[in-house]
Amino acid sequence: MSMDERKKRILQAIIDDYIDTAEPIGSRTIARKHELGLSSATIRNEMADLEEMGYLAQPHTSAGRVPSDKGYRLYVDQLMQVYDLQDDEIEKIKTAMELHINELSQLIRQASAVLSRFTKYTSVAVASQMKTSTVKAVQLVPIEADKAMVIVVTNAGIVKNNIVKTADQLRPEALVMISNALNDKLGGLSVEKANRKISSGLVSELEMELGIRGELFASILSCLAGCINQIDNTEVYVEGTTNVLNHPEFRDIIKAKEFMSMLDEKTSIGRIVFDASDSEGGIIIRIGSENDLSDIKDCSLVTTNYNIANTFIGTIGLIGPTRMEYPKVVSSIGYIRKFMNREIGRFLGLDIDNDL
Amino acid sequence: MSMDERKKRILQAIIDDYIDTAEPIGSRTIARKHELGLSSATIRNEMADLEEMGYLAQPHTSAGRVPSDKGYRLYVDQLMQVYDLQDDEIEKIKTAMELHINELSQLIRQASAVLSRFTKYTSVAVASQMKTSTVKAVQLVPIEADKAMVIVVTNAGIVKNNIVKTADQLRPEALVMISNALNDKLGGLSVEKANRKISSGLVSELEMELGIRGELFASILSCLAGCINQIDNTEVYVEGTTNVLNHPEFRDIIKAKEFMSMLDEKTSIGRIVFDASDSEGGIIIRIGSENDLSDIKDCSLVTTNYNIANTFIGTIGLIGPTRMEYPKVVSSIGYIRKFMNREIGRFLGLDIDNDL
DNA sequence: ATTAGCACTCGACAAGGCAGAGTGCTAACA
DNA sequence: TGTTAGCACTCTGCCTTGTCGAGTGCTAAT
């Protein structure tokens, strides 16, 4: 039995309908609603074939068919029709993203929120893998006689700061000296290297060069190390969790609860999304059991990476029932991705100008 | 008809049971489970009285009674027995709060999360009303030739920063001058006053004093204004939304959805929580219709303020069905409040030491 | 190869019946 | 006079039953 063109068209029709209605689809429905020029009986036979081939499943005898994960896979790979965002939809996204962005994380969160509101699914954004980031600037700011703020800026525009208690004897001028020395030593290093450098004798190195007693600024260095470690922390933003309640597959409150608890585990969902992301600019679709975690074996994940120039910054995606509106989801994510890349570039001052 | 002691004990028994079981309570249940030395018939008569007086309600004839808002009010005011946290519970909270706190907002979020996880209700924390904050330090940090970071620190330890594009001609030394001048001018001012000062001719004032052309640093000032405005932004943290799904009053998915959507409106729930907060150290309980917003007329809100010395910083609380475990909730919030106050003090370097 | 027809299956839904928990009322009791 | 026992009544939840509609597989005719 082979997968001929007719079977594909029937499968497509079934999946389209099922995505729409969430009800098992019967042969008559297809015969009526789609102009395939076939009777319900013929379609019935084809459907039996498709089931045997594993593309469809039957909840019970004498119900209609529902797509299997394998069916969805064929659908997203070959059958579904590209959905072009309408002008007004693009406008809607654009205005929703219109916001005074002050921090990179704000942009990411905003994008995540817009995506989930627009698609009515749950969005997950991971700002991760800052391991590739490099330290751009280190600065010490005196705040009070015995307190200073340590600030680290990375090339990706991430800013971390921390207040540290300093020795009373440290005068502001000394702070400036230390600050400059730190910039010299750490500027341009990757986060990992900077960390290693701090923990391997930077104190005594500076002690010699600056002529300041090490114990006076040791606390500053350990605080700095803390900041740098924070950079490496992957942040996970989940938006629109309540959207799942709109989908009939989560009508059962226990299912809904499971789903939401799973999303509350930010780190694990972050890992899943991150692991799902792949290579460069593509949009990755993971359907049901294709996902590693069994918790989401009834869900699909559509993700993409956002980045700047060639630096990978993070992943953003949507999660929903396997019965997802793939065409719309894919184009939405594609658009948001482009939008984010442009905004991030703009935010960091790289004037990349591509039209949207 | 008066509210004698016996009626109170019966009411207490009913509410205790109802909080436990979420089922309407009948006279026989009370007679059996509580040692009141009364028959079900007597209790029945008393219950009829309590209903007439408005403390109880009946879902329908021939069902048991449920407490009304008025009943809960009497309960929390006079009847409920103080719940003392067990040693192991305190330990649990303490270890959960054990965390390297780097930012004030992190502490608040953490406290909120712990509270919701411990009580199984939904927690809301508002870090708000920074209007009373004053500017402690302003700092400009050069990042690249034509970019600088503007940093503002307040007396409450809030830090905001922003990157700004500067004129090429501004040398780092000029930045230091401007920075110092800004500290002079704005240090100690309230957020509002600082804002007003910036917008009312600070540019020309500095131009004169420093001998630097105003247009060179106007962008810095507007960026600074942006930072200061951000300080004023109230942040709202909601944790444990999925907890509501555990309570039978939200078994209906529509109710659950309503509740969650309401919580998604961060600003409005923030306002409600904030409005509910009152005066100083007390714990405020708002039961059902006592709340201003009709959206939560089936919910109770238990809130308290956290602060440092005498400066009000924000509000934290729990939201759940009116059928709440008030005794446990109240003592949990009370404990978290003390804990936060101490940690905040410690974080800001005021070594207040009170045992917990 | 396709289609019409038919018998069969299964879930959804409404109607009816029953058991259990609770009430209000009345009359008896201490 | 307050308390209690007893009884008739009511309402919900649950289970059973019957019916309807959508869907299927199979067979025979086209």
mmCIF file of N, CA and C in Angstrom, chain A residues 285-343:
data_model
loop_
_atom_site.group_PDB
_atom_site.id
_atom_site.type_symbol
_atom_site.label_atom_id
_atom_site.label_comp_id
_atom_site.label_asym_id
_atom_site.label_seq_id
_atom_site.Cartn_x
_atom_site.Cartn_y
_atom_site.Cartn_z
ATOM 1 N N ILE A 285 9.680 21.876 14.830
ATOM 2 C CA ILE A 285 8.407 21.382 15.337
ATOM 3 C C ILE A 285 8.607 20.007 15.951
ATOM 4 N N ARG A 286 8.188 19.893 17.211
ATOM 5 C CA ARG A 286 8.239 18.577 17.865
ATOM 6 C C ARG A 286 6.814 18.168 18.197
ATOM 7 N N ILE A 287 6.451 17.031 17.688
ATOM 8 C CA ILE A 287 5.057 16.622 17.829
ATOM 9 C C ILE A 287 4.932 15.491 18.838
ATOM 10 N N GLY A 288 4.140 15.726 19.860
ATOM 11 C CA GLY A 288 3.788 14.685 20.821
ATOM 12 C C GLY A 288 4.959 13.863 21.296
ATOM 13 N N SER A 289 4.943 12.606 20.961
ATOM 14 C CA SER A 289 5.943 11.689 21.489
ATOM 15 C C SER A 289 7.338 11.966 20.939
ATOM 16 N N GLU A 290 7.450 12.844 19.979
ATOM 17 C CA GLU A 290 8.780 13.207 19.514
ATOM 18 C C GLU A 290 9.547 13.967 20.583
ATOM 19 N N ASN A 291 8.790 14.522 21.534
ATOM 20 C CA ASN A 291 9.434 15.231 22.626
ATOM 21 C C ASN A 291 10.062 14.234 23.591
ATOM 22 N N ASP A 292 11.148 14.663 24.187
ATOM 23 C CA ASP A 292 11.861 13.760 25.078
ATOM 24 C C ASP A 292 11.052 13.488 26.342
ATOM 25 N N LEU A 293 10.441 14.528 26.849
ATOM 26 C CA LEU A 293 9.777 14.386 28.132
ATOM 27 C C LEU A 293 8.385 13.788 27.953
ATOM 28 N N SER A 294 8.088 12.792 28.747
ATOM 29 C CA SER A 294 6.792 12.131 28.595
ATOM 30 C C SER A 294 5.654 13.026 29.070
ATOM 31 N N ASP A 295 5.991 14.015 29.897
ATOM 32 C CA ASP A 295 4.954 14.927 30.386
ATOM 33 C C ASP A 295 4.224 15.636 29.253
ATOM 34 N N ILE A 296 4.913 15.823 28.154
ATOM 35 C CA ILE A 296 4.279 16.572 27.085
ATOM 36 C C ILE A 296 4.087 15.706 25.859
ATOM 37 N N LYS A 297 3.813 14.453 26.079
ATOM 38 C CA LYS A 297 3.652 13.574 24.935
ATOM 39 C C LYS A 297 2.328 13.835 24.217
ATOM 40 N N ASP A 298 1.460 14.631 24.801
ATOM 41 C CA ASP A 298 0.239 15.035 24.102
ATOM 42 C C ASP A 298 0.339 16.454 23.575
ATOM 43 N N CYS A 299 1.517 17.012 23.660
ATOM 44 C CA CYS A 299 1.685 18.403 23.260
ATOM 45 C C CYS A 299 2.685 18.517 22.121
ATOM 46 N N SER A 300 2.546 19.610 21.390
ATOM 47 C CA SER A 300 3.547 19.912 20.387
ATOM 48 C C SER A 300 4.282 21.176 20.796
ATOM 49 N N LEU A 301 5.485 21.249 20.304
ATOM 50 C CA LEU A 301 6.354 22.355 20.641
ATOM 51 C C LEU A 301 6.863 22.929 19.331
ATOM 52 N N VAL A 302 6.678 24.208 19.142
ATOM 53 C CA VAL A 302 7.194 24.860 17.943
ATOM 54 C C VAL A 302 8.151 25.936 18.393
ATOM 55 N N THR A 303 9.400 25.803 18.045
ATOM 56 C CA THR A 303 10.397 26.747 18.563
ATOM 57 C C THR A 303 11.288 27.294 17.470
ATOM 58 N N THR A 304 11.936 28.388 17.820
ATOM 59 C CA THR A 304 12.956 28.941 16.942
ATOM 60 C C THR A 304 13.969 29.667 17.807
ATOM 61 N N ASN A 305 15.113 29.945 17.237
ATOM 62 C CA ASN A 305 16.132 30.704 17.964
ATOM 63 C C ASN A 305 16.099 32.158 17.543
ATOM 64 N N TYR A 306 16.374 33.016 18.476
ATOM 65 C CA TYR A 306 16.612 34.397 18.092
ATOM 66 C C TYR A 306 18.070 34.677 18.384
ATOM 67 N N ASN A 307 18.638 35.539 17.628
ATOM 68 C CA ASN A 307 20.062 35.784 17.816
ATOM 69 C C ASN A 307 20.427 37.110 17.200
ATOM 70 N N ILE A 308 21.687 37.434 17.323
ATOM 71 C CA ILE A 308 22.134 38.692 16.773
ATOM 72 C C ILE A 308 23.396 38.426 16.004
ATOM 73 N N ALA A 309 23.410 38.952 14.813
ATOM 74 C CA ALA A 309 24.495 38.618 13.910
ATOM 75 C C ALA A 309 24.620 37.104 13.935
ATOM 76 N N ASN A 310 25.702 36.587 14.482
ATOM 77 C CA ASN A 310 25.785 35.134 14.541
ATOM 78 C C ASN A 310 25.798 34.587 15.955
ATOM 79 N N THR A 311 25.560 35.473 16.914
ATOM 80 C CA THR A 311 25.581 35.012 18.298
ATOM 81 C C THR A 311 24.211 34.498 18.699
ATOM 82 N N PHE A 312 24.189 33.287 19.133
ATOM 83 C CA PHE A 312 22.943 32.675 19.585
ATOM 84 C C PHE A 312 22.578 33.236 20.957
ATOM 85 N N ILE A 313 21.396 33.729 21.084
ATOM 86 C CA ILE A 313 21.010 34.322 22.371
ATOM 87 C C ILE A 313 19.986 33.493 23.108
ATOM 88 N N GLY A 314 19.039 32.961 22.394
ATOM 89 C CA GLY A 314 18.029 32.193 23.121
ATOM 90 C C GLY A 314 16.998 31.577 22.196
ATOM 91 N N THR A 315 16.011 30.995 22.804
ATOM 92 C CA THR A 315 14.984 30.269 22.084
ATOM 93 C C THR A 315 13.616 30.772 22.491
ATOM 94 N N ILE A 316 12.713 30.831 21.538
ATOM 95 C CA ILE A 316 11.342 31.202 21.874
ATOM 96 C C ILE A 316 10.415 30.238 21.154
ATOM 97 N N GLY A 317 9.320 29.909 21.782
ATOM 98 C CA GLY A 317 8.445 28.947 21.140
ATOM 99 C C GLY A 317 7.063 28.884 21.745
ATOM 100 N N LEU A 318 6.256 28.040 21.151
ATOM 101 C CA LEU A 318 4.898 27.861 21.629
ATOM 102 C C LEU A 318 4.662 26.396 21.961
ATOM 103 N N ILE A 319 3.841 26.197 22.968
ATOM 104 C CA ILE A 319 3.493 24.836 23.325
ATOM 105 C C ILE A 319 1.973 24.730 23.402
ATOM 106 N N GLY A 320 1.460 23.661 22.863
ATOM 107 C CA GLY A 320 0.008 23.477 22.848
ATOM 108 C C GLY A 320 -0.304 22.026 22.561
ATOM 109 N N PRO A 321 -1.566 21.701 22.456
ATOM 110 C CA PRO A 321 -1.929 20.325 22.130
ATOM 111 C C PRO A 321 -1.381 19.953 20.749
ATOM 112 N N THR A 322 -1.206 18.659 20.525
ATOM 113 C CA THR A 322 -0.696 18.271 19.203
ATOM 114 C C THR A 322 -1.610 18.801 18.098
ATOM 115 N N ARG A 323 -2.874 18.922 18.440
ATOM 116 C CA ARG A 323 -3.823 19.523 17.498
ATOM 117 C C ARG A 323 -3.627 21.037 17.509
ATOM 118 N N MET A 324 -2.591 21.467 16.901
ATOM 119 C CA MET A 324 -2.239 22.885 16.898
ATOM 120 C C MET A 324 -2.523 23.475 15.540
ATOM 121 N N GLU A 325 -2.718 24.766 15.517
ATOM 122 C CA GLU A 325 -2.872 25.434 14.218
ATOM 123 C C GLU A 325 -1.489 25.679 13.641
ATOM 124 N N TYR A 326 -0.866 24.622 13.182
ATOM 125 C CA TYR A 326 0.521 24.741 12.754
ATOM 126 C C TYR A 326 0.781 25.861 11.746
ATOM 127 N N PRO A 327 -0.058 25.982 10.725
ATOM 128 C CA PRO A 327 0.288 27.020 9.736
ATOM 129 C C PRO A 327 0.396 28.401 10.374
ATOM 130 N N LYS A 328 -0.572 28.730 11.173
ATOM 131 C CA LYS A 328 -0.552 30.062 11.773
ATOM 132 C C LYS A 328 0.580 30.199 12.788
ATOM 133 N N VAL A 329 0.759 29.154 13.575
ATOM 134 C CA VAL A 329 1.800 29.191 14.602
ATOM 135 C C VAL A 329 3.171 29.383 13.971
ATOM 136 N N VAL A 330 3.411 28.628 12.930
ATOM 137 C CA VAL A 330 4.719 28.706 12.290
ATOM 138 C C VAL A 330 4.969 30.101 11.747
ATOM 139 N N SER A 331 3.971 30.670 11.082
ATOM 140 C CA SER A 331 4.245 31.979 10.511
ATOM 141 C C SER A 331 4.358 33.040 11.607
ATOM 142 N N SER A 332 3.598 32.898 12.678
ATOM 143 C CA SER A 332 3.702 33.864 13.768
ATOM 144 C C SER A 332 5.093 33.824 14.383
ATOM 145 N N ILE A 333 5.548 32.637 14.651
ATOM 146 C CA ILE A 333 6.865 32.523 15.268
ATOM 147 C C ILE A 333 7.943 33.044 14.324
ATOM 148 N N GLY A 334 7.778 32.737 13.067
ATOM 149 C CA GLY A 334 8.749 33.237 12.109
ATOM 150 C C GLY A 334 8.809 34.753 12.121
ATOM 151 N N TYR A 335 7.646 35.354 12.189
ATOM 152 C CA TYR A 335 7.626 36.813 12.176
ATOM 153 C C TYR A 335 8.239 37.388 13.444
ATOM 154 N N ILE A 336 7.830 36.826 14.591
ATOM 155 C CA ILE A 336 8.350 37.321 15.872
ATOM 156 C C ILE A 336 9.869 37.191 15.909
ATOM 157 N N ARG A 337 10.329 36.106 15.381
ATOM 158 C CA ARG A 337 11.779 35.887 15.352
ATOM 159 C C ARG A 337 12.490 37.007 14.611
ATOM 160 N N LYS A 338 11.981 37.306 13.428
ATOM 161 C CA LYS A 338 12.600 38.379 12.657
ATOM 162 C C LYS A 338 12.538 39.692 13.429
ATOM 163 N N PHE A 339 11.370 39.916 14.006
ATOM 164 C CA PHE A 339 11.155 41.152 14.736
ATOM 165 C C PHE A 339 12.153 41.273 15.888
ATOM 166 N N MET A 340 12.281 40.185 16.645
ATOM 167 C CA MET A 340 13.182 40.219 17.793
ATOM 168 C C MET A 340 14.606 40.458 17.361
ATOM 169 N N ASN A 341 15.019 39.740 16.335
ATOM 170 C CA ASN A 341 16.394 39.897 15.888
ATOM 171 C C ASN A 341 16.679 41.344 15.531
ATOM 172 N N ARG A 342 15.711 41.961 14.847
ATOM 173 C CA ARG A 342 15.924 43.351 14.478
ATOM 174 C C ARG A 342 15.989 44.241 15.714
ATOM 175 N N GLU A 343 15.022 44.035 16.630
ATOM 176 C CA GLU A 343 14.965 44.886 17.821
ATOM 177 C C GLU A 343 16.201 44.721 18.693
#
